[in-house]
XYZ file of C-alpha atoms in Angstrom:
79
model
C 76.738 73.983 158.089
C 80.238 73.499 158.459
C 80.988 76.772 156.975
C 79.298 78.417 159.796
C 81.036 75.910 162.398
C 84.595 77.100 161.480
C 82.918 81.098 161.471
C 81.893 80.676 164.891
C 84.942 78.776 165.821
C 86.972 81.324 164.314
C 84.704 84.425 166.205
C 85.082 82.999 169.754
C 88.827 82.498 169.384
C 89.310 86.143 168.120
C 86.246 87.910 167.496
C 86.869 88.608 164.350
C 82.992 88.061 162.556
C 82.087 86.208 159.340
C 81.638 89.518 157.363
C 85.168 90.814 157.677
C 86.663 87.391 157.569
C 84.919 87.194 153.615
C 85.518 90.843 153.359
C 89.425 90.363 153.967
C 88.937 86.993 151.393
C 88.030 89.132 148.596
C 90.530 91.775 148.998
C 93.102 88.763 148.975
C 91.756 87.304 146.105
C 92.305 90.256 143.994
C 95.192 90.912 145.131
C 98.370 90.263 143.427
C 100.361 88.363 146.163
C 103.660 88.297 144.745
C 104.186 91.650 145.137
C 105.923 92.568 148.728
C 103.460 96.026 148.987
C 100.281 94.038 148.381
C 101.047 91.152 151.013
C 102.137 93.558 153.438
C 98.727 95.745 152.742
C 97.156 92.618 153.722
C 99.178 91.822 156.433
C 98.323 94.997 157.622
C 94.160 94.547 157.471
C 94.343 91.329 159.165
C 96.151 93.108 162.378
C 93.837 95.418 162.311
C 90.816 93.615 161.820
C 92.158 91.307 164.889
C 92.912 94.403 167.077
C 96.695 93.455 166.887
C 99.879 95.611 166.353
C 102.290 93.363 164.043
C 105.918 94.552 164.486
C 108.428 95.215 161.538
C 110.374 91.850 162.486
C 107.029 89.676 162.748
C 105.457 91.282 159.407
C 108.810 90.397 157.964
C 108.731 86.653 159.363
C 105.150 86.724 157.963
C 105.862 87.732 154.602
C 108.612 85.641 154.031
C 105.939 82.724 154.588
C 103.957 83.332 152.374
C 106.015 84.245 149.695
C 107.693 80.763 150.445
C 104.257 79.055 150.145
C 104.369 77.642 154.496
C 101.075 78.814 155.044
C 98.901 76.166 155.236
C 95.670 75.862 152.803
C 93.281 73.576 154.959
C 91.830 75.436 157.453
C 91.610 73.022 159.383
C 95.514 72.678 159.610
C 95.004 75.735 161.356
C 92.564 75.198 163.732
């Protein structure tokens, strides 16, 4: 039940549904994200999938995050 909490918290926030939010999961899970071309593919998706344009400078910012591990795990953290 939670599961579908966070969904629908996630949804009304963004409108991004539960079936590309799993869909963009499983392309990140087979993914190799220490490669710069695969987290900026994903980077990418996620801007799209939110409607959003991500400039060079923020995709950059974004990157360098995640290769640095500052991207929290608990979703809740984010929330």
């Amino acid at each position: 039940m939670e599961d579908k909490n966070i969904f629908s918290k996630v949804e009304e926030k963004t409108s991004v549904k539960k079936e590309d939010i799993i869909k963009l999961a499983k392309e990140a899970a087979s993914k190799d994200l220490s490669k710069d071309k695969n987290i900026r593919s994903l980077i990418k998706e996620v801007a799209k999938i939110a409607g959003k344009e991500v400039s060079k400078e923020k995709e950059e910012k974004i990157l360098e995050a995640i290769k640095k591990d500052k991207i929290p795990r608990d979703i809740k953290n984010i929330m």
